[in-house]
C-alpha atoms as one frame of an Amber mdcrd trajectory, in Angstrom:
protein
 -44.085 -70.362  15.157 -42.710 -66.986  16.217 -45.599 -65.213  14.462 -48.128
 -67.225  16.443 -46.429 -66.440  19.756 -46.420 -62.742  18.878 -50.223 -62.750
  18.614 -50.838 -64.905  21.691 -51.156 -61.967  24.155 -53.696 -60.272  21.866
 -55.708 -63.477  21.514 -55.663 -63.917  25.304 -56.883 -60.351  25.888 -59.613
 -60.643  23.283 -60.881 -63.922  24.730 -60.764 -62.895  28.401 -62.553 -59.598
  27.694 -65.236 -61.320  25.620 -65.751 -63.881  28.394 -66.108 -61.091  30.977
 -68.505 -59.121  28.787 -70.779 -62.107  28.136 -70.583 -63.292  31.753 -71.824
 -59.872  32.857 -74.593 -60.024  30.238 -75.611 -63.503  31.384 -75.598 -62.427
  35.033 -77.763 -59.393  34.251 -80.282 -61.487  32.321 -80.459 -64.048  35.112
 -80.877 -61.295  37.701 -83.858 -59.938  35.773 -85.423 -63.408  35.630 -84.606
 -64.207  39.283 -82.589 -67.293  38.299 -79.233 -68.750  39.279 -76.531 -66.075
  38.998 -72.908 -66.054  37.971 -70.894 -65.937  41.221 -69.420 -62.504  41.968
 -66.047 -64.138  42.598 -65.989 -65.385  38.999 -66.864 -61.960  37.585 -64.233
 -60.272  39.740 -61.557 -62.881  38.973 -62.044 -62.659  35.214 -61.898 -58.872
  35.492 -58.667 -58.990  37.477 -56.826 -61.282  35.057 -57.243 -58.905  32.146
 -60.970 -58.687  31.497 -61.302 -55.158  32.823 -62.194 -53.513  29.542 -64.935
 -56.053  28.858 -66.224 -55.598  32.411 -66.277 -51.809  32.258 -67.980 -51.901
  28.879 -70.596 -54.376  30.119 -71.239 -52.258  33.219 -72.058 -49.253  31.063
 -74.085 -51.070  28.414 -76.117 -53.335  30.713 -76.168 -51.028  33.786 -75.059
 -53.982  35.869 -72.980 -53.953  39.064 -72.571 -50.189  38.752 -73.165 -49.517
  42.456 -70.529 -51.953  43.650 -67.185 -50.189  43.936 -65.238 -53.441  44.139
 -66.257 -54.149  40.545 -64.970 -50.775  39.363 -61.688 -51.346  41.169 -61.350
 -54.905  39.848 -62.111 -53.798  36.287 -59.730 -50.847  36.480 -57.012 -53.160
  37.801 -57.834 -55.595  34.973 -57.486 -52.748  32.495 -54.052 -51.990  33.941
 -53.166 -55.669  33.496 -54.260 -55.353  29.868 -52.049 -52.304  29.391 -49.117
 -54.158  30.972 -49.619 -57.164  28.677 -49.758 -54.912  25.627 -46.638 -53.049
  26.764 -44.687 -56.242  27.368 -45.789 -57.721  24.043 -44.476 -54.623  22.210
 -41.200 -54.593  24.166 -40.225 -58.001  22.783
């Protein structure tokens, strides 16, 4: 059981960053097609809880939400959350 708990932070970070990346992709595709969009609150929230790397990567690959500074700040903060989670997981 201890081995599973050791990998839990990594699994969380992988999942939350993948969700952010694909949510940004989905939002970009829907923006192109003029369809229902992913709410900005959802994209920002996922970025803030650790999905910053996925968000920053998606911004660069899909050229989406690049003019909105609040997304950069949210994704940078999310990246700092990721670094903190990694640091804490190694400290144990």
